[in-house]
Structure formats: structure tokens, C-alpha cells
XYZ file of C-alpha atoms in Angstrom:
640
model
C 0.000 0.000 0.000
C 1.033 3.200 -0.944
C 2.888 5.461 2.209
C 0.733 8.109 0.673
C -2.716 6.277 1.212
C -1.266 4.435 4.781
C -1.060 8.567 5.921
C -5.153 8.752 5.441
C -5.753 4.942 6.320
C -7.035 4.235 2.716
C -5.926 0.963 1.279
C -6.279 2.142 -3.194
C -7.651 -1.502 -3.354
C -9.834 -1.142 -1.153
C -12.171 1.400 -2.878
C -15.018 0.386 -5.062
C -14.888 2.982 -8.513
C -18.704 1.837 -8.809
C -21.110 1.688 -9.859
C -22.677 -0.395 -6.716
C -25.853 -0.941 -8.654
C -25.371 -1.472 -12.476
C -28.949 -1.035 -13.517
C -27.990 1.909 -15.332
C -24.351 1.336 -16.196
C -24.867 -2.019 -17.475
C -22.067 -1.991 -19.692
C -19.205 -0.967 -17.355
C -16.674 -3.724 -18.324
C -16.587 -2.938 -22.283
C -16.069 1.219 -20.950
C -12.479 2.714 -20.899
C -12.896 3.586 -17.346
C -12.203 -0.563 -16.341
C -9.132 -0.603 -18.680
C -7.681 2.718 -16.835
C -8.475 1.330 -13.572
C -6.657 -2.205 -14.746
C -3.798 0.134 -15.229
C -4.249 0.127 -19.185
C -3.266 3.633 -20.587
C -4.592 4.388 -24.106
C -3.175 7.235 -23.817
C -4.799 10.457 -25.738
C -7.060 9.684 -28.637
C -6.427 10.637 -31.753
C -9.230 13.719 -32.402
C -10.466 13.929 -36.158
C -11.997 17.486 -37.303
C -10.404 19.530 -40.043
C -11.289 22.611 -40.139
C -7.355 24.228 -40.642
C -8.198 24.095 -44.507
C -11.288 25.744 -44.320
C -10.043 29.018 -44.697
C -8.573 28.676 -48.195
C -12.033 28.266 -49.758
C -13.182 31.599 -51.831
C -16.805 32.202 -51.557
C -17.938 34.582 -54.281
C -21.432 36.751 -53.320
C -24.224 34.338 -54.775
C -22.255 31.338 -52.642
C -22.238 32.627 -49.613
C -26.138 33.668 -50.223
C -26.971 29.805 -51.234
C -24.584 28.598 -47.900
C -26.807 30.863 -45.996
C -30.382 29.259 -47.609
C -29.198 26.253 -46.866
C -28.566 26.725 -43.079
C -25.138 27.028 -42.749
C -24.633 30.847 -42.337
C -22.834 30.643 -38.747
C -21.297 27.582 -39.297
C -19.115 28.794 -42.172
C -17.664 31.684 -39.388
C -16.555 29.506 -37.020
C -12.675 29.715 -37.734
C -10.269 26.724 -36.921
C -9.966 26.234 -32.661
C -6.921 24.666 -31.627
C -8.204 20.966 -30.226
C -6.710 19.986 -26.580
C -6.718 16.318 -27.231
C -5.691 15.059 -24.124
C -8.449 17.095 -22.483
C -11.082 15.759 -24.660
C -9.890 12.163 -23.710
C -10.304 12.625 -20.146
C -14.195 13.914 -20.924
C -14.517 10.837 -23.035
C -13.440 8.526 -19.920
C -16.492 10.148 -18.663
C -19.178 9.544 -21.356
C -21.362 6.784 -20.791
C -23.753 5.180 -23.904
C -26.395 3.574 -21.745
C -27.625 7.026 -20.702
C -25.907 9.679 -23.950
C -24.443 11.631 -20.468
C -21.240 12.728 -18.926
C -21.391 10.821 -15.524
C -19.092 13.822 -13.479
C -18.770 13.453 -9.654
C -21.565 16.652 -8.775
C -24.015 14.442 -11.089
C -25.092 14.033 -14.747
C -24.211 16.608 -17.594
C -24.883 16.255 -21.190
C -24.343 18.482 -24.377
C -28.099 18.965 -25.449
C -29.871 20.208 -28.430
C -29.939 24.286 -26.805
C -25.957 23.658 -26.639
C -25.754 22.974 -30.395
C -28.057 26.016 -31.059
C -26.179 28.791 -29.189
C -23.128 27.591 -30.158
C -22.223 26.911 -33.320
C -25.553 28.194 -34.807
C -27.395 25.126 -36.665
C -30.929 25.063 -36.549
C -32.308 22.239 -33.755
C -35.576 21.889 -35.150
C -36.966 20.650 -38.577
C -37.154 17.632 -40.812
C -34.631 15.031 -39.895
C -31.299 14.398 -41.736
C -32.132 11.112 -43.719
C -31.508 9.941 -46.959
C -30.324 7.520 -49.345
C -27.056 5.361 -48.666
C -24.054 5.131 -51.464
C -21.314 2.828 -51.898
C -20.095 4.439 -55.034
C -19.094 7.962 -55.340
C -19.288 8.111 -59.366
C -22.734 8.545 -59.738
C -23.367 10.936 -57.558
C -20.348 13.280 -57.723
C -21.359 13.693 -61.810
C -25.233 14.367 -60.724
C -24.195 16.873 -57.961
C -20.801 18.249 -58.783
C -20.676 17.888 -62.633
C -17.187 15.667 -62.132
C -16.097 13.105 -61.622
C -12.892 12.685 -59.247
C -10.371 10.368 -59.811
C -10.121 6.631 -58.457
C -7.228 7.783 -55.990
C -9.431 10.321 -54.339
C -12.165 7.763 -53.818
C -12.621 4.681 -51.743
C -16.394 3.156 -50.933
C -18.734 5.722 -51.158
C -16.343 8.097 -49.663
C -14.558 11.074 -51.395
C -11.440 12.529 -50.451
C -11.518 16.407 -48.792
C -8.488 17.417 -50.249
C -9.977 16.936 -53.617
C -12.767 18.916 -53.406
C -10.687 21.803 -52.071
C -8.616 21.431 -55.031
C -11.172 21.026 -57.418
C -13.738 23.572 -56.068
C -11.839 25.786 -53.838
C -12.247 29.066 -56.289
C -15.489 29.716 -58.089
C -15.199 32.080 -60.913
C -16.922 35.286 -59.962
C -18.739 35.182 -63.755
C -19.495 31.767 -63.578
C -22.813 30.731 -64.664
C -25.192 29.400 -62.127
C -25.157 25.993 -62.599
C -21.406 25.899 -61.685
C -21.978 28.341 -58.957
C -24.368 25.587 -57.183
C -21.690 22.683 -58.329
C -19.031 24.408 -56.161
C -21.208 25.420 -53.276
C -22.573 21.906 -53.063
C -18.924 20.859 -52.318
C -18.049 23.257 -49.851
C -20.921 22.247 -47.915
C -19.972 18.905 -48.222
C -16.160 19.870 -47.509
C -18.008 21.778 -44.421
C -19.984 19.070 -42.798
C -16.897 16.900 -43.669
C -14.714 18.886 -41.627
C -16.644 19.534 -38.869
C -20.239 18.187 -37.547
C -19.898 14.671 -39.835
C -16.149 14.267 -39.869
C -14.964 10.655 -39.439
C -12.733 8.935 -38.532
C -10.400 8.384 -41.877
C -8.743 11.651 -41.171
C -9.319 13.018 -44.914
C -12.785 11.313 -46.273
C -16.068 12.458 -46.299
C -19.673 10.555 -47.222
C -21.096 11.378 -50.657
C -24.675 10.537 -48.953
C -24.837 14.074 -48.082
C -24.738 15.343 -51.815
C -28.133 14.491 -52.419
C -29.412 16.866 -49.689
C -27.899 19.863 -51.161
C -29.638 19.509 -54.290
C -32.075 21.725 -53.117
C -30.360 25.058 -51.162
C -34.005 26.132 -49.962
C -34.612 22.590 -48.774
C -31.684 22.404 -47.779
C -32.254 24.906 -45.064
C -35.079 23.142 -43.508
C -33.448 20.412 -42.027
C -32.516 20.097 -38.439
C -28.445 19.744 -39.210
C -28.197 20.613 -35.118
C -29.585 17.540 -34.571
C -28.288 15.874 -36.818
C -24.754 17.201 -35.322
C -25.344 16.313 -32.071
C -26.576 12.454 -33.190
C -22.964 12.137 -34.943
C -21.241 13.355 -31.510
C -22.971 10.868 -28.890
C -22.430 8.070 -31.645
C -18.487 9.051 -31.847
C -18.609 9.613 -28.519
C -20.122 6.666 -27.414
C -17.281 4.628 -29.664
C -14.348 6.686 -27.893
C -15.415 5.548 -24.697
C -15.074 2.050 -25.263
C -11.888 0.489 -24.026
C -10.729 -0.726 -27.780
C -10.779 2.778 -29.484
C -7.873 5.015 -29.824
C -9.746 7.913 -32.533
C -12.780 10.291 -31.815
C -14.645 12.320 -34.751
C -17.316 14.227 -34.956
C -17.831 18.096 -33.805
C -14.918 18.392 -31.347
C -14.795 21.524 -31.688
C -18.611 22.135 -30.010
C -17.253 19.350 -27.065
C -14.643 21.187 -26.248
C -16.376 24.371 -25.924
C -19.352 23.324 -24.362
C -16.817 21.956 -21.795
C -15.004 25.397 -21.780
C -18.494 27.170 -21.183
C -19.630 24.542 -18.337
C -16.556 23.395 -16.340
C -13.608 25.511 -15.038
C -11.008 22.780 -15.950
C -8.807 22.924 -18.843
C -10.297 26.726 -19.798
C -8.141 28.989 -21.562
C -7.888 32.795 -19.602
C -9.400 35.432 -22.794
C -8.336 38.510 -23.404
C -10.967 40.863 -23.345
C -12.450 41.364 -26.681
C -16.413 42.654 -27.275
C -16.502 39.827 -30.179
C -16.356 37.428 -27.488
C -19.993 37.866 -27.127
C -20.992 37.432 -30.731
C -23.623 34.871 -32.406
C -22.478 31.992 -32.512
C -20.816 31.691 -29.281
C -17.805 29.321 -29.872
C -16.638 32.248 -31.242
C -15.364 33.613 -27.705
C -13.085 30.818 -27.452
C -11.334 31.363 -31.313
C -7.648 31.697 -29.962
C -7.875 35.061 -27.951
C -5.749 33.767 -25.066
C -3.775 35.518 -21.805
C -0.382 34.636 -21.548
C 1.536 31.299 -22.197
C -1.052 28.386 -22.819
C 0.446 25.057 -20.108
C -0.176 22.012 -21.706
C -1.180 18.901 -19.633
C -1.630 14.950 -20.111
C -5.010 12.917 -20.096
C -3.763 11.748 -16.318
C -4.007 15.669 -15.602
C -7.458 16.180 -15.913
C -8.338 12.580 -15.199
C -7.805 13.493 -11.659
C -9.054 17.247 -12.583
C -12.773 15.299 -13.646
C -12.013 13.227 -10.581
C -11.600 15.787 -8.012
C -14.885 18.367 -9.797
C -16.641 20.395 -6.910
C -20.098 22.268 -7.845
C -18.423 25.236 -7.322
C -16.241 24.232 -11.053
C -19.800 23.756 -12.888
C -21.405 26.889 -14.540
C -25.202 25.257 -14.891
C -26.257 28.086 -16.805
C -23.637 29.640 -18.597
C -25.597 31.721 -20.993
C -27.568 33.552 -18.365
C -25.616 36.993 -18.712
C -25.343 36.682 -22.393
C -27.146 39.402 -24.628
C -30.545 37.876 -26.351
C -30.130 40.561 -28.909
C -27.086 38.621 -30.072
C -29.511 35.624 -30.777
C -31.601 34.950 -33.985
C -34.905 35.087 -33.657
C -34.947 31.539 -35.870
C -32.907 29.979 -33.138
C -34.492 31.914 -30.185
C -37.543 30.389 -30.942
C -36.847 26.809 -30.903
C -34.362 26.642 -27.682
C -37.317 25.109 -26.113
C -36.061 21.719 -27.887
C -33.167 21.868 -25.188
C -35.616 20.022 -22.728
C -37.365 17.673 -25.388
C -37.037 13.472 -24.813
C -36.419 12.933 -28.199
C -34.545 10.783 -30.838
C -31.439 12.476 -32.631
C -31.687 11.230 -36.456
C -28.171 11.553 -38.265
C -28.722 8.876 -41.596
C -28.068 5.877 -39.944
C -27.210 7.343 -36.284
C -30.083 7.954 -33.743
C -29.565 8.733 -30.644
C -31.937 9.410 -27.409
C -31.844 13.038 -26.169
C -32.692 12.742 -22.968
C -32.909 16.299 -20.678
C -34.578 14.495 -17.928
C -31.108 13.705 -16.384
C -29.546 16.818 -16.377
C -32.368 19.444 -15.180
C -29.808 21.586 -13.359
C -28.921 22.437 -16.793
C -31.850 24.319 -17.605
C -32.035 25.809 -13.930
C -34.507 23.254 -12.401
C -33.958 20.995 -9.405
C -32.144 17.659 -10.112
C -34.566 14.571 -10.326
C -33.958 10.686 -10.128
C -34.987 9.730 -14.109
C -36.704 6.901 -15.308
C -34.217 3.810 -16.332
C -33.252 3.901 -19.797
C -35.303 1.885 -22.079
C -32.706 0.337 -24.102
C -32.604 0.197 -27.790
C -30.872 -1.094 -30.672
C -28.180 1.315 -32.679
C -28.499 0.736 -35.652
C -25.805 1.259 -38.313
C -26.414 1.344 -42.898
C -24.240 -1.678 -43.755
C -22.924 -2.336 -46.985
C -25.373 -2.150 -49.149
C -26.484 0.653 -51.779
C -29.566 2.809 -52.487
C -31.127 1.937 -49.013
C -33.558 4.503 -47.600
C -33.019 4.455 -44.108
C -36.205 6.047 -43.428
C -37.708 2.647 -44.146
C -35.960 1.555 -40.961
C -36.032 4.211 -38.522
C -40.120 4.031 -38.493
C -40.151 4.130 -33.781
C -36.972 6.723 -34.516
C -38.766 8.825 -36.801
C -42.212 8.898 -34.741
C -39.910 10.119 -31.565
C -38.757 12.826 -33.513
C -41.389 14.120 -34.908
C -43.217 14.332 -31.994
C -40.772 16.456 -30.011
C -42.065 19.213 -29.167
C -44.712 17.110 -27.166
C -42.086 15.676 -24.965
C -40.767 19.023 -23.160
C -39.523 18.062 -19.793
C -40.241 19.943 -16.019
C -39.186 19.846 -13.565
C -42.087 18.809 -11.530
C -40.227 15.200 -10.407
C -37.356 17.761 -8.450
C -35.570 16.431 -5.568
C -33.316 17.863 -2.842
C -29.495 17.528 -4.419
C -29.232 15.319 -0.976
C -31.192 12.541 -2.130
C -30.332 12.873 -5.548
C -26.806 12.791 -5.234
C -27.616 9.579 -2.563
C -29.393 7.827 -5.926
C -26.644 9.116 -8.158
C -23.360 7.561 -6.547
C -24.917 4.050 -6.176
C -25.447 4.105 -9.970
C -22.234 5.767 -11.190
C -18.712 5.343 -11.676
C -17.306 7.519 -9.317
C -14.204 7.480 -10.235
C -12.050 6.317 -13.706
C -8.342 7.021 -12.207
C -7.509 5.540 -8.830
C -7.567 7.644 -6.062
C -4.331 9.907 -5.633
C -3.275 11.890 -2.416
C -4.691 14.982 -4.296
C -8.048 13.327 -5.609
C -11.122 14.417 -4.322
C -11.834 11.577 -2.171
C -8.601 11.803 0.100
C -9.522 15.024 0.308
C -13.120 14.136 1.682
C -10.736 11.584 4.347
C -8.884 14.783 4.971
C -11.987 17.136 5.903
C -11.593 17.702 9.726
C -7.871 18.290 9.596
C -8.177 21.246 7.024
C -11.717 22.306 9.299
C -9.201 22.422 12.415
C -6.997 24.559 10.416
C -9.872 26.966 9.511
C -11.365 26.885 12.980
C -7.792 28.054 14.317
C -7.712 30.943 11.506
C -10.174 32.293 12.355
C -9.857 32.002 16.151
C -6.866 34.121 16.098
C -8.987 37.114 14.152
C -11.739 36.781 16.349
C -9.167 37.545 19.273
C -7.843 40.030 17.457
C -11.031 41.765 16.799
C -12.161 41.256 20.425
C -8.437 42.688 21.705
C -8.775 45.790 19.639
C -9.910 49.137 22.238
C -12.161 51.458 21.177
C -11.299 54.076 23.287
C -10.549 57.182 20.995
C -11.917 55.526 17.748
C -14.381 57.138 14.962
C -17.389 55.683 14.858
C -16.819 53.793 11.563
C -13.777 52.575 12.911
C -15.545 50.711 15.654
C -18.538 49.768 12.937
C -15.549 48.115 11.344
C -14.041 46.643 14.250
C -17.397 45.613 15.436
C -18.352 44.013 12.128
C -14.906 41.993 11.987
C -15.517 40.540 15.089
C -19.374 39.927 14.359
C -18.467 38.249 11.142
C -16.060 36.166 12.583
C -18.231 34.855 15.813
C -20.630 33.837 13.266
C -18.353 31.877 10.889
C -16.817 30.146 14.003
C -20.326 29.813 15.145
C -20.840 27.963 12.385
C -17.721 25.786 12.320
C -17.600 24.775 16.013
C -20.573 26.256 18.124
C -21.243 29.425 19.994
C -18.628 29.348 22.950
C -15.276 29.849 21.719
C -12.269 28.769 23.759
C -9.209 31.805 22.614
C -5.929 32.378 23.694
C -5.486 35.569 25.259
C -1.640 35.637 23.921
C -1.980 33.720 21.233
C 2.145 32.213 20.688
C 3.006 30.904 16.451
C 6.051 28.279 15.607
C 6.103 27.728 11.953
C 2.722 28.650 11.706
C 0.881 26.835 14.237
C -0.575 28.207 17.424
C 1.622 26.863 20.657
C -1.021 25.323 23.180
C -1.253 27.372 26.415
C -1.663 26.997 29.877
C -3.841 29.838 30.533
C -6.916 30.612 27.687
C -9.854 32.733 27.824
C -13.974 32.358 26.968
C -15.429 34.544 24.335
C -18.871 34.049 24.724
C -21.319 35.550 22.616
C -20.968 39.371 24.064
C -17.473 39.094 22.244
C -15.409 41.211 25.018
C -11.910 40.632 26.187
C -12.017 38.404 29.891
C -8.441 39.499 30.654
C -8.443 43.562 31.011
C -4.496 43.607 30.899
C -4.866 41.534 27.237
C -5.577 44.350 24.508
C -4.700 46.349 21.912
C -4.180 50.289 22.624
C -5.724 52.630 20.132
C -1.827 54.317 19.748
C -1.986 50.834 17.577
C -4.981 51.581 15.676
C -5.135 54.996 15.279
C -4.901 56.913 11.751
C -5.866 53.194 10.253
C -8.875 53.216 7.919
C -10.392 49.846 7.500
C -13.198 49.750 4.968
C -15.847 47.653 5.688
C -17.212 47.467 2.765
C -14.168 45.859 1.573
C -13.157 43.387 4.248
C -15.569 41.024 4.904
C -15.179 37.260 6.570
C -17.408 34.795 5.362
C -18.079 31.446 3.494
C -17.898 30.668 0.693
C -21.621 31.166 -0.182
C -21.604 34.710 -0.756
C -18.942 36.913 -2.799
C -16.054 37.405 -0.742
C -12.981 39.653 -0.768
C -9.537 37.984 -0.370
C -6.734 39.864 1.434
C -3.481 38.987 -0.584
C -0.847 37.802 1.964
C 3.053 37.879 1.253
C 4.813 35.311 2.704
C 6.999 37.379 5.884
C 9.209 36.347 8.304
C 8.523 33.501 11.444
C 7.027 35.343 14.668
C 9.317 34.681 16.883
C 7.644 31.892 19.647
C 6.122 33.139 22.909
C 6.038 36.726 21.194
C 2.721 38.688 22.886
C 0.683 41.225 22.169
C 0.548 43.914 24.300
C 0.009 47.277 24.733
C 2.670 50.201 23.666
C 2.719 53.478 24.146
C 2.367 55.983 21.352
C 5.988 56.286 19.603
C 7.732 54.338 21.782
C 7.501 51.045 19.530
C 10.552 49.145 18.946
C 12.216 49.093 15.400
C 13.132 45.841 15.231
C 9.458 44.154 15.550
C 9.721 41.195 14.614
C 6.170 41.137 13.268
C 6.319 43.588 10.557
C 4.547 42.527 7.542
C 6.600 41.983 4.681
C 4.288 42.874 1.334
C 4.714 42.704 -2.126
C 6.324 45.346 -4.423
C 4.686 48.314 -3.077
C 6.798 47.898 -0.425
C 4.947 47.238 3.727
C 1.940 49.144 2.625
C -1.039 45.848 2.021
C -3.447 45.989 -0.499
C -6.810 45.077 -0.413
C -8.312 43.345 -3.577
C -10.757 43.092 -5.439
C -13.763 40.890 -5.023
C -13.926 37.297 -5.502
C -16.941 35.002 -5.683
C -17.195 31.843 -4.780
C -16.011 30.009 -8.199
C -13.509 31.915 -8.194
C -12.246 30.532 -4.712
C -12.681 26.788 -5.846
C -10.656 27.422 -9.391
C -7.112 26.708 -8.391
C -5.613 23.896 -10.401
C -4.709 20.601 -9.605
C -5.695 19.989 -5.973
C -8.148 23.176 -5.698
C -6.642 23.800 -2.004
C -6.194 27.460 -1.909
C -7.556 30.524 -4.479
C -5.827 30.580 -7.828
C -4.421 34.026 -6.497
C -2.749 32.388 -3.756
C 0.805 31.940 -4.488
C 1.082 29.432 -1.355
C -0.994 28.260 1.356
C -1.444 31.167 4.263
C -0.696 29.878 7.815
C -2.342 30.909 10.813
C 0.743 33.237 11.672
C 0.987 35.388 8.148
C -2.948 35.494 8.993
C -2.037 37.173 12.204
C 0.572 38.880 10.935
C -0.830 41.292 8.421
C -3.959 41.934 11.197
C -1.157 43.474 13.105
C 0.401 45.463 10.351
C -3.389 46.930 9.956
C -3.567 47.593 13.310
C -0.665 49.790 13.396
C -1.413 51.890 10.042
């Protein structure tokens, strides 16, 4: 057993991953998650999109006017986003088939049909994408394109991108209109192929989709969001399987739906007012704050493994601008909550809302099993009309907007969370000393630590005279120590045991003999145990600025400089005015504005819970602050 897990009593062995009941996960031994927990690294998959080429096509007017009839008009902006592969990997561990849902640690998340529509801009709602199957590109290519391409660029009924680009990449601006359609019909298919359909060949894309572009007004009444989100679960549902070593489909949208829900993995943004802009990948194209760190799969493995609720945004497009949405996708965001079937050609896949309410701002509930179904897949053979064979599928989907989940079945996130880990696989790496659950067996140490924090400012705040003070100086003092009583009344009770001289060694308070009550009045029991106002006079502390409380509620963080060791058995007393010594060994030692501290700016509570890796301290925090720097800069700010 690892010395690491003998420290905490926690034999790795020893803990069951889950799920305890496999109801729901039924097919936990074919998932990656078993391999990585057997030790067997796949390392990161190999992610198929290719959009880098996408640029080099020349739209002439009339194109871009038949791209937007046909539905792609936001699509075509989305410029190439650099893929974090190993990052995607670790949210594939994570995806689980029998339910189309990311099983995280805080619950159930899912990309859903709204996702698609806000941000890359397809439409969500409209006939399905379904067609007719090829296994021959010849035929097709001539009908649609007016060529036809080479054997070499060809294999199946699959025709190579980089031919198309070559072949199609510059309309003539005088060209007549029949070859004006001919070349927009392959950059659509060059589009799709790139992005929301891409496969995993690398360089190949279906002809099937040809056929659907015959039409450019048609064209542009089919629900390609769905569609686009069908492809994903399908790819991603093959990624997570313990066999696979390539992922395709619209990585792009997983990675930025990730981006917009989770703080892990998130590039820091410039500020830019395009970030804002329809559609709303477009706030993650590249605009990045200093020097991108790239990590491995095992990274944010234990990142996924360690998420807290306060690294989930629920509903990230709250504070967005509806002005910046079209009215054509404004009005079908309802389909975000719909229990439907996803149609994609041969690819359907449930939709299912139900399990991720939080999502759309409603309480969590405990769903309904999965009814399981059959995938089905086109084979081999040519000219078959799937929509012969996706009769249940098609009914589903065509009855969507009748199946618009409440959230009438909410629970408290007690019991659901009680439901949720008996059913899920709580974790896919084994547990390291930084993982979330050592840190659960680690609890009531850190709580000690934070009890003893604040202990010391409550005694300072209760040491502190008011004897010649403003009145907003003893608001301030008063609302320190009020603040304070009432977090420690929270961590530990109302009657609070403090040291009147509280003694540091490395940080920790030194136990003491004699101690002193502070009941709920909040005054000093030792009159010869204070602070003199010569200490505290000329000081202005804002209250408005320095508050103490949980994490609940926006907070403001006092940024502490690591200074030098208080020496032991060093007291505070009382000095008279100018008669302080210059060598006090508690002088606060600040950043580059030299002994003067700064207060900063406000922080709320994600904020607090975003540093990397083990999550321990705010990512402003350069270290973790001990009891006696705490102490430390309340004495500097007593002596302003």
C-alpha cells in the first residue's frame, strides 16, 4: 500500500470505482474507465476534425447567399480552434452510452440540443437528416458536382476532402449558375466533412450528403443541429469504449461546451467585445492571456475526478445578450428540454434532458431507467432509404415538441446525489493523495486549520480598544468581530475557547496553559490583554471591503506575502504611542509596493474553488497562508 494512502488509512484496493448498482451502467466492463483502472493507458485519442483548410475556400457573393439558404450561415464563421486532445480524452473517460451523459462526480451533464443552437448556430428543429445510402461515389459526384474525381481520391462511397478543395476551392466570380451551385454543393460537403460529420479516416467524407444539397431552400429546412449532435454521442459513445484510440465528430462544439460549463482545462481570454458574438464558440477562437500550459489525459483525469459544484457553470448563458440571438434559433431553444430521438442517416440517438435538469435551472430529479434500444448502423449495401428503418426513430422525432420536460419530479441535491453515486462510476483514475476523495478523508484536519484561523482574528477583533476611535472605525471593528463569531459559530458552536496571547512556531498556534472564553458578548475576559488605540489609530479599514465569510456569498480575499517567522512566545501587548521598537519582529513583509497591504478586489465563490490541480487554496494564492501570516498582516493593519 502506498505510504501516501497508509497517511489517510485508505488501502487504493480497497475502494469500489462503482457503480454499486449497475442497472444503469450495465455496460461498465466494455467502458475505458475498467481498462484505466486495470492500469491500461490508451493514452490520448487521436481527435479527427479539419477545419485548418477551411479558410482557403473563396466564396464569391451568390455562394455565400446559397450557404446561408441552406442553413449554414454561422457555421461557415466559425474559424479553426486549436483541439486539446488530451483534455477531450479525459471527458470521453467520462461519457457513458447507456444514458448519452457525462457521468461527473456533482451528477449528470450532457451536451443537449440548446448547446448545439447557441453555439455553433445550426438550426435544432426541422425535418430530420435522412436519406439515401451510397457505396459508389461516381454517380453521384457527376449528378451533384458535374465531375467526376479520380479513383485515388475515392474509396467506398467516400470522397477525399483534399480533392474537393482542389477542385472547387475558387469559383469564378462570372461563372454561370449551374457551376456556382456545383461548387457550393462541395463546400458544404467539404463543411460538414470537416466539422459536424467528420470521421474517422482523417481526410474522407460521405457522398450521402450530396443528395441533400440539391435543393439550397430545402436544404435549409433540415434540423443539421440535430443531426450534429446524433454524430457526436455516436463518436462519442465509440471513444469511450476500451478498444478505441480515434474520436470524430464536432470536437470543436465538445470542447467548448466543456469550456463554457466546467472551469477545468479553460483557456484565460483577453478581453475582446466579439467574445460575445452569435455563434458563441466564437469567444473561445484563440484570444488567449499569456503562455497556454499544456497537460496529459492523467491531468485532468484526476481534474474530472476531483470536480466540486463550485467548477460547474449550470447556466452559462444567463448573462449573455438575447439581442445577439436569432430570432430563428431563439424560438426553438425550447427543444433543449425535449425526450427525443437524434436522427443523423443511420445514427439515432436518445436526447434525454430528464437527467440533467440543473442544466436548464430546475432541481435535479432521479430519471426513469433507460429503455434500451438497438443502434443501428447502414451496412454495406447501396440505395437503401433508411427512413424505411427508422419508423419508432422517426415517430420520436417528430413528436418532439410534445415531450418538453419539467421539472415537476425535483428532488433535494441530498437525495439525488444519494441515488446518483450508487449508480455511477465515481471514479475512472484511482484515487491519488490529491483526488477528491482523500480530500473528503482529509476534511476535519483542514476544518481544524480553519477553525484556528479564524480564532486568532476573532481575538484580534475582540483585543482591539475602542477608546478614541471614529465611529466607523468601531462599525468596522465591530463588524470583523461579528463576522467572525458567526463563521466560528458555524464551524464549532457558539462558545469559543481563545488564547489571550496567542504564541506561532512555523505557523501553528503553541497550546497554552492559561486561555480565555469569548462568549457571545465578544469582550476581552483578561483587562491587561488588549490592543491600545496608539496601535490603531490613523488606520482606515473599509468595511465594505473586508468582509469574513463562506464561501456562499462573494467574498474579498486579502493577498498575503509570505513574511518572516514570529518569533515563539512573542505577545501582544500594549505600547505606548511612539515608543515602539524598530526591530518588531512582526512587521509585515508585502509585495512590491513595499509594507503598505493591499486590499483586492472581489472574488466570488467560483472563483475561490478554481485553483488547479488539488483546488486547495484561491488561484491568487501563491502558497498556502498559515495561521501566523494570517495574524501577521492583522497586526500590520492595526498599526497603520
Amino acid at each position: 500500500m502506498d505510504s501516501d494512502f497508509e497517511s489517510t488509512g485508505v488501502d487504493s484496493d480497497e475502494v469500489n470505482p462503482g457503480p454499486v448498482d449497475k442497472s444503469v451502467l450495465y455496460d461498465q466492463e466494455k467502458h475505458v474507465s475498467s481498462a484505466v483502472w486495470e492500469g491500461q493507458e490508451r493514452g490520448a485519442l487521436r481527435c479527427h476534425e479539419h477545419t485548418s483548410k477551411l479558410g482557403e475556400w473563396r466564396l464569391t457573393k451568390r455562394q455565400l447567399e446559397l450557404v446561408d439558404k441552406a442553413g449554414f450561415r454561422y457555421l461557415r464563421l466559425i474559424p479553426s480552434i486549436s483541439l486539446d486532445n488530451p483534455f477531450i480524452s479525459a471527458l470521453v473517460e467520462r461519457w457513458r452510452t447507456e444514458t448519452n451523459t457525462f457521468h461527473f462526480t456533482v451528477g449528470e451533464m450532457t451536451v443537449t440540443l440548446k448547446d448545439v443552437a447557441l453555439l455553433i448556430g445550426l438550426s435544432i428543429d426541422g425535418e430530420p437528416v435522412l436519406g439515401v445510402t451510397y457505396t459508389s461515389c461516381q454517380r453521384v459526384c457527376e449528378m451533384f458536382l458535374g465531375r467526376v474525381p479520380e479513383s485515388r481520391y475515392m474509396s467506398g462511397g467516400m470522397v477525399k476532402l483534399s480533392w474537393l478543395k482542389e477542385s472547387f476551392s475558387q469559383c469564378p466570380e462570372d461563372a454561370p449558375m449551374e457551376e456556382i451551385e456545383c461548387h457550393t454543393r462541395a463546400y458544404l460537403l467539404y463543411l460538414v466533412g470537416s466539422t459536424i460529420f467528420s470521421t474517422t479516416t482523417g481526410n474522407k467524407v460521405p457522398v450521402m450528403y450530396l443528395p441533400l444539397f440539391e435543393d439550397f431552400d430545402k436544404a435549409g429546412k433540415y434540423a443539421w443541429g440535430a443531426a450534429a449532435l446524433a454524430f457526436l454521442y455516436r463518436a462519442l459513445g465509440k471513444a469511450s469504449l476500451r478498444s478505441q484510440s480515434t474520436i470524430s465528430g464536432c470536437l470543436t462544439l465538445l470542447q467548448c461546451w466543456s469550456y463554457y460549463r466546467l472551469n477545468i482545462g479553460r483557456p484565460k481570454l483577453k478581453e475582446d467585445p466579439s467574445r460575445d458574438h452569435f455563434p458563441f464558440v466564437l469567444r473561445w477562437k484563440g484570444k488567449q492571456s499569456g503562455v497556454a500550459v499544456k497537460h496529459d489525459v492523467a491531468f485532468y483525469r484526476n481534474a474530472l475526478d476531483s470536480l466540486k459544484p463550485c467548477d460547474v457553470e449550470w447556466l452559462p448563458y444567463k448573462d449573455i445578450d438575447s439581442m445577439e440571438i436569432p430570432e430563428s434559433i431563439k424560438s426553438s431553444l425550447i427543444l433543449g428540454r425535449s425526450k427525443t430521438m437524434l436522427i443523423c442517416f443511420d445514427k439515432a440517438e436518445r436526447h434525454l434532458p430528464d437527467r440533467c435538469l440543473r442544466q436548464h435551472g430546475m432541481f435535479p430529479s432521479i430519471p426513469k431507467d433507460v429503455q434500451q434500444w438497438e443502434r443501428k448502423s447502414r451496412g454495406v449495401d447501396s440505395g437503401v432509404d433508411l427512413s424505411l428503418k427508422m419508423e419508432s426513430e422517426l415517430n420520436e422525432w417528430m413528436n418532439r415538441r410534445l415531450n418538453i420536460v419539467g421539472g415537476d419530479d425535483g428532488v433535494k441535491e441530498s437525495e439525488y446525489m444519494d441515488w446518483y453515486l450508487n449508480i455511477t462510476r465515481k471514479f475512472v483514475g484511482r484515487p491519488t493523495p490529491t483526488s477528491q476523495f482523500l480530500k473528503t478523508v482529509r476534511f476535519r484536519t483542514k476544518n481544524k486549520r480553519m477553525s484556528a484561523g479564524l480564532r486568532n482574528i476573532a481575538y484580534l477583533a475582540d483585543a482591539f480598544s475602542t477608546k478614541g476611535l471614529n465611529p466607523q472605525q468601531i462599525e468596522s471593528i465591530t463588524r470583523i468581530r461579528d463576522t467572525a463569531r458567526h463563521c466560528l459559530g458555524d464551524q464549532i458552536g457558539d462558545a469559543i475557547r481563545v488564547s489571550t496571547t496567542p504564541h506561532f512556531e512555523d505557523g501553528k498556534m503553541l497550546e497554552e496553559n492559561q486561555s480565555m472564553v469569548r462568549e457571545t458578548s465578544g469582550k476581552c475576559k483578561s483587562k491587561d490583554d488588549f490592543i491600545g488605540q496608539s496601535q490603531f489609530c490613523g488606520a482606515t479599514i473599509e468595511d465594505e471591503k473586508l468582509q469574513l465569510c463562506h464561501g456562499d456569498s462573494e467574498v474579498d480575499h486579502l493577498p498575503i506575502e509570505p513574511g518572516k517567522r514570529v518569533r515563539k512566545k512573542q505577545s501582544v501587548r500594549r505600547k505606548p504611542v511612539g515608543k515602539r521598537k524598530k526591530d518588531d519582529s512582526t512587521q509585515y513583509h508585502g509585495a512590491s509596493r513595499g509594507d503598505e497591504p493591499q486590499l483586492a478586489g472581489k472574488v466570488d465563490q467560483t472563483q475561490l474553488c478554481r485553483a488547479e490541480v488539488d483546488h486547495s487554496q484561491p488561484q491568487h494564492a501563491d502558497r498556502p497562508i498559515s495561521d501566523s501570516q494570517l495574524i501577521t498582516y492583522s497586526r500590520k493593519v492595526a498599526r497603520m
